[in-house]
C-alpha positions as semicolon CSV with decimal commas, in nm:
position;residue;x (nm);y (nm);z (nm)
1;M;7,710;7,397;9,380
2;P;8,058;7,543;9,537
3;K;8,029;7,626;9,951
4;T;8,024;7,975;10,016
5;E;8,222;8,133;10,238
6;V;8,213;8,534;10,361
7;Q;8,416;8,728;10,330
8;P;8,384;9,123;10,452
9;P;8,477;9,308;10,123
10;T;8,691;9,489;9,959
11;V;8,877;9,720;9,740
12;S;9,173;9,681;9,515
13;G;9,307;9,990;9,561
14;D;9,655;9,844;9,339
15;S;9,386;9,888;9,018
16;G;9,290;10,157;8,762
17;S;8,933;10,100;8,896
18;G;9,095;10,146;9,268
19;R;9,246;10,448;9,163
20;K;8,992;10,640;9,013
21;R;8,776;10,532;9,318
22;K;9,022;10,706;9,524
23;L;9,045;11,032;9,313
24;L;8,652;11,050;9,284
25;F;8,683;10,998;9,713
26;W;8,936;11,345;9,714
27;V;8,744;11,488;9,478
28;L;8,400;11,453;9,641
29;C;8,654;11,541;10,023
30;I;8,736;11,873;9,864
31;A;8,453;11,960;9,694
32;G;8,261;11,890;10,038
33;C;8,432;12,091;10,216
34;F;8,501;12,387;9,995
35;Q;8,123;12,414;9,999
36;F;8,147;12,408;10,380
37;A;8,395;12,653;10,368
38;Q;8,229;12,887;10,123
39;G;7,880;12,849;10,366
40;F;8,067;12,932;10,720
41;S;8,207;13,219;10,591
42;I;7,965;13,375;10,443
43;T;7,646;13,314;10,575
44;L;7,701;13,363;10,940
45;A;7,727;13,616;11,158
46;P;8,057;13,690;11,307
47;A;8,084;13,638;11,681
48;F;8,299;13,877;11,692
49;T;8,554;14,088;11,516
50;L;8,903;13,983;11,353
51;Q;9,117;14,230;11,529
52;D;8,961;14,190;11,850
53;F;8,959;13,820;11,891
54;A;9,295;13,851;11,729
55;Y;9,459;14,038;12,033
56;G;9,206;13,831;12,276
57;H;8,980;14,150;12,378
58;V;8,643;13,895;12,393
59;E;8,518;13,797;12,675
60;S;8,617;13,445;12,832
61;P;8,588;13,153;12,747
62;Y;8,647;13,299;12,441
63;R;8,981;13,468;12,532
64;R;9,128;13,139;12,709
65;R;9,159;12,961;12,339
66;I;9,445;13,110;12,214
67;F;9,535;12,866;11,928
68;M;9,299;13,030;11,657
69;E;9,375;13,361;11,806
70;W;9,767;13,311;11,761
71;V;9,606;13,191;11,328
72;Y;9,425;13,531;11,390
73;R;9,711;13,773;11,454
74;A;9,964;13,582;11,181
75;F;9,717;13,604;10,917
76;L;9,675;13,987;10,983
77;Q;10,054;14,030;11,048
78;L;10,078;13,858;10,684
79;H;9,771;13,981;10,517
80;G;9,658;14,296;10,680
81;T;9,248;14,398;10,632
82;R;9,272;14,413;10,241
83;M;8,957;14,295;10,105
84;F;8,973;13,953;9,843
85;H;8,734;13,981;9,550
86;L;8,554;13,711;9,382
87;G;8,380;13,787;9,046
88;K;8,113;14,084;9,245
89;R;8,163;13,922;9,555
90;T;8,372;14,031;9,810
91;F;8,553;13,870;10,101
92;T;8,619;14,081;10,369
93;P;8,908;13,979;10,618
94;E;8,708;13,808;10,886
95;Q;8,548;13,571;10,605
96;Q;8,855;13,573;10,417
97;V;8,998;13,344;10,735
98;L;8,728;13,168;10,818
99;F;8,748;13,018;10,469
100;L;9,092;12,877;10,526
101;T;8,998;12,755;10,878
102;G;8,654;12,600;10,775
103;F;8,883;12,456;10,455
104;V;9,130;12,355;10,576
105;A;8,996;12,203;10,917
106;S;8,698;12,040;10,774
107;I;8,967;11,818;10,520
108;L;9,178;11,712;10,823
109;M;8,898;11,634;10,988
110;V;8,794;11,395;10,714
111;V;9,137;11,274;10,712
112;V;9,162;11,140;11,072
113;T;8,850;10,986;11,002
114;W;8,976;10,820;10,688
115;T;9,253;10,746;10,868
116;L;9,133;10,591;11,183
117;I;8,873;10,397;10,963
118;R;9,130;10,225;10,809
119;H;9,322;10,135;11,072
120;L;9,052;9,936;11,249
121;L;8,872;9,784;10,896
122;G;9,163;9,744;10,687
123;R;9,380;9,966;10,405
124;Q;9,144;9,867;10,095
125;T;8,770;9,855;10,328
126;P;8,507;10,043;10,079
127;W;8,399;10,173;10,407
128;Q;8,674;10,499;10,408
129;W;8,374;10,650;10,225
130;I;8,155;10,686;10,529
131;S;8,450;10,946;10,617
132;L;8,298;11,185;10,398
133;A;7,967;11,179;10,664
134;S;8,143;11,382;10,881
135;I;8,084;11,677;10,625
136;Y;7,748;11,651;10,679
137;M;7,783;11,631;11,019
138;L;7,983;11,920;11,034
139;D;7,720;12,125;10,799
140;T;7,410;11,985;11,032
141;H;7,595;12,147;11,335
142;E;7,740;12,470;11,196
143;L;7,482;12,571;10,868
144;L;7,155;12,425;10,924
145;S;7,176;12,502;11,275
146;F;6,831;12,782;11,306
147;D;6,890;12,862;11,642
148;I;7,240;12,998;11,726
149;R;7,382;13,181;11,396
150;A;7,746;13,283;11,514
151;Q;8,106;13,205;11,315
152;F;8,383;13,053;11,625
153;P;8,656;12,974;11,486
154;Y;8,742;12,747;11,714
155;D;8,468;12,491;11,656
156;L;8,614;12,436;11,333
157;T;8,967;12,323;11,468
158;T;8,799;12,069;11,766
159;P;8,696;11,739;11,551
160;V;9,096;11,759;11,462
161;F;9,195;11,758;11,749
162;F;8,966;11,575;11,952
163;G;8,946;11,279;11,653
164;T;9,332;11,291;11,603
165;G;9,347;11,208;12,018
166;L;9,102;10,930;11,929
167;Y;9,297;10,788;11,695
168;A;9,636;10,778;11,851
169;L;9,435;10,613;12,144
170;I;9,283;10,328;11,923
171;S;9,648;10,320;11,738
172;R;9,883;10,303;12,100
173;K;10,064;10,611;11,987
174;R;10,132;10,773;12,273
175;W;10,341;11,113;12,099
176;L;10,023;11,127;11,885
177;Y;9,825;11,188;12,180
178;Y;9,988;11,351;12,374
179;V;10,063;11,648;12,112
180;A;9,631;11,670;12,014
181;F;9,580;11,675;12,355
182;L;9,891;11,992;12,434
183;V;9,754;12,168;12,097
184;G;9,382;12,070;12,169
185;T;9,414;12,273;12,466
186;L;9,525;12,565;12,311
187;N;9,223;12,542;12,108
188;R;8,981;12,464;12,316
189;E;8,925;12,377;12,683
190;T;8,706;12,040;12,617
191;T;9,000;11,869;12,589
192;M;8,995;11,812;12,944
193;F;8,744;11,449;12,829
194;L;9,036;11,310;12,601
195;P;9,203;11,179;12,978
196;L;8,893;11,054;13,025
197;L;8,930;10,861;12,700
198;F;9,229;10,784;12,760
199;V;9,172;10,595;13,113
200;V;8,836;10,400;12,907
201;C;9,102;10,263;12,636
202;S;9,327;10,155;12,849
203;L;9,094;9,911;13,039
204;P;9,163;9,575;12,998
205;E;8,920;9,441;12,627
206;E;8,877;9,098;12,766
207;F;8,695;9,160;13,083
208;S;8,340;9,310;13,119
209;L;8,349;9,716;13,233
210;R;8,267;9,644;13,570
211;Q;8,595;9,385;13,551
212;A;8,798;9,606;13,376
213;W;8,760;9,906;13,573
214;R;8,904;9,624;13,875
215;Q;9,159;9,524;13,717
216;I;9,303;9,859;13,531
217;R;9,630;9,972;13,640
218;P;9,754;10,191;13,866
219;L;9,987;10,368;13,610
220;V;9,722;10,460;13,371
221;L;9,528;10,655;13,649
222;V;9,824;10,803;13,813
223;E;9,898;10,915;13,418
224;A;9,518;11,065;13,397
225;A;9,579;11,246;13,650
226;A;9,889;11,419;13,587
227;Q;9,711;11,504;13,214
228;L;9,402;11,652;13,419
229;V;9,683;11,895;13,626
230;V;9,864;12,026;13,317
231;W;9,501;12,044;13,166
232;Q;9,412;12,300;13,439
233;L;9,787;12,450;13,425
234;M;9,784;12,560;13,097
235;V;9,387;12,674;13,095
236;M;9,502;12,882;13,331
237;W;9,853;13,004;13,133
238;C;9,623;13,063;12,861
239;E;9,414;13,295;13,055
240;Q;9,638;13,463;13,182
241;M;9,794;13,533;12,828
242;T;9,485;13,724;12,697
243;G;9,498;13,936;13,035
244;G;9,291;13,715;13,280
245;H;8,975;13,508;13,338
246;G;8,771;13,853;13,273
247;T;8,342;13,910;13,341
248;G;8,250;13,552;13,153
249;I;7,910;13,420;13,058
250;V;7,729;13,314;13,333
251;I;7,540;12,992;13,240
252;S;7,154;12,901;13,454
253;W;7,086;12,492;13,459
254;R;6,738;12,603;13,507
255;N;6,742;12,812;13,155
256;N;6,852;12,517;12,996
257;L;6,589;12,278;13,112
258;H;6,320;12,531;13,035
259;I;6,501;12,542;12,682
260;V;6,556;12,196;12,687
261;S;6,158;12,071;12,819
262;N;5,984;12,346;12,528
263;P;5,878;12,060;12,250
264;T;5,955;12,323;11,972
265;H;6,363;12,254;12,058
266;W;6,359;11,874;12,040
267;P;6,341;11,871;11,664
268;L;6,711;12,058;11,675
269;F;6,788;11,851;12,000
270;A;6,724;11,546;11,762
271;S;6,930;11,645;11,450
272;I;7,232;11,652;11,671
273;F;7,488;11,421;11,433
274;G;7,256;11,471;11,119
275;F;7,036;11,222;11,325
276;L;7,299;10,999;11,270
277;W;7,318;10,936;11,614
278;I;7,026;10,727;11,570
279;P;7,196;10,403;11,429
280;L;7,430;10,414;11,755
281;V;7,181;10,394;12,004
282;L;6,987;10,112;11,801
283;F;7,310;9,891;11,696
284;R;7,573;9,977;11,975
285;D;7,648;9,635;11,974
286;R;7,776;9,614;11,559
287;V;8,096;9,881;11,699
288;S;8,348;9,610;11,710
289;D;8,583;9,799;11,860
290;I;8,518;9,741;12,252
291;R;8,695;10,040;12,340
292;L;8,475;10,274;12,091
293;R;8,173;10,088;12,289
294;R;8,272;10,235;12,604
295;C;8,320;10,577;12,440
296;A;7,983;10,590;12,389
297;Y;7,929;10,615;12,796
298;L;8,179;10,920;12,857
299;L;7,990;11,080;12,513
300;L;7,661;11,026;12,729
301;L;7,858;11,218;13,026
302;W;7,971;11,496;12,768
303;V;7,604;11,564;12,677
304;A;7,454;11,629;13,133
305;V;7,853;11,829;13,149
306;M;7,715;12,013;12,839
307;F;7,368;12,127;12,999
308;Y;7,500;12,294;13,241
309;T;7,795;12,478;13,128
310;G;7,681;12,551;12,775
311;D;7,385;12,617;12,589
312;P;7,190;12,312;12,452
313;L;7,084;12,546;12,095
314;E;7,396;12,544;12,073
315;I;7,457;12,190;11,887
316;R;7,802;12,290;11,782
317;L;7,890;12,183;12,149
318;Y;7,926;11,867;12,002
319;N;8,166;11,914;11,717
320;E;8,486;11,756;11,889
321;W;8,254;11,366;11,821
322;I;8,173;11,413;11,530
323;P;8,493;11,158;11,461
324;Y;8,415;10,899;11,711
325;M;8,056;10,899;11,549
326;T;8,147;10,890;11,188
327;V;8,385;10,600;11,290
328;C;8,068;10,384;11,465
329;L;7,875;10,473;11,190
330;A;8,129;10,272;10,944
331;L;8,139;9,965;11,169
332;I;7,817;9,921;11,192
333;L;7,743;9,953;10,853
334;S;8,051;9,703;10,765
335;N;7,892;9,490;11,062
336;S;7,594;9,480;10,934
337;V;7,689;9,370;10,578
338;L;7,827;9,053;10,745
339;I;7,554;8,997;10,913
340;V;7,330;8,944;10,617
341;R;7,615;8,794;10,372
342;R;7,637;8,521;10,665
343;G;7,249;8,479;10,690
344;N;7,299;8,447;10,296
345;A;7,522;8,140;10,333
346;A;7,335;7,994;10,594
347;A;7,026;7,945;10,402
348;D;7,220;7,858;10,098
349;R;7,326;7,553;10,328
350;P;7,012;7,319;10,342
351;A;6,980;7,398;9,987
352;Q;7,346;7,283;9,919
353;A;7,272;6,977;10,113
354;A;6,972;6,842;9,904
355;E;7,099;6,877;9,638
356;T;7,387;6,696;9,779
357;M;7,130;6,413;9,878
358;I;6,972;6,450;9,524
359;A;7,288;6,350;9,376
360;H;7,403;6,065;9,547
361;S;7,019;5,884;9,551
């Protein structure tokens, strides 16, 4: 019996079947993104009017998220307020721009996640299909959440900027990181966590986490501090661009504690990432990239910060981490298959030894 060798599963991208699989992947991606964009633009109620948001007439913190304000304003100037008719259905200008935003942003989210999986597992890995799970997670956060039913356009672009920043850190493309950081800050101020990811991904990988903190280069901390200063200046500039801070929204941590302690809300909290956070908790050791394993601590910090600054019922606040969760899931599945195959190979060795002894007896 020939010796069994354990190899990671690969898919040939040069064969005709490989091209068909790739075509099928992108057909499913486009169909899933179309379905999401249609549901987001039609079934949810607008949080504010197109005109108010486009010209900064909404309350803080919405008014300082000016990237999508510029997109809306450009849409109004190019398209106006014309209705769009598709069969018996009429799309308002708000629904049109939300559909376009959701469709393009969700495709870009899949592309970013797909690229990061290929970077970590190889160009021919079949686990790049897991990137389609990001659409499912976005569906869960935006369409299946039954407590908060409102449209916030910048929620759709945050996974793209945050995921691009993560990919840039993992692939060590610093220029791309700063593009994602600067433009993403114009979109939503949660990019404050990117400098923290920058520090975590810069820690020496050959040491334990405690030792790595002692070995980190001081210039890394200086650069991260400079990024936070730039972040603060950009947030202040965005507020001034739209007329100042405004009245704002008051969040009570005591009220949030009451919400979290209510068992009727626990199924909603468990549904974050479409329940796919559970494999990460159970099999975190199978995330083979140590940088991604360490980033999980920042996800816990994110949960704590959002408890004090946001509404716990708005699970859309976790959209930024969808690419991260998807990539971790791909690594977990890939390494789980390898563990099973190695176990099968180890089980075959005694049988091979017995056959060899019988053949020579």
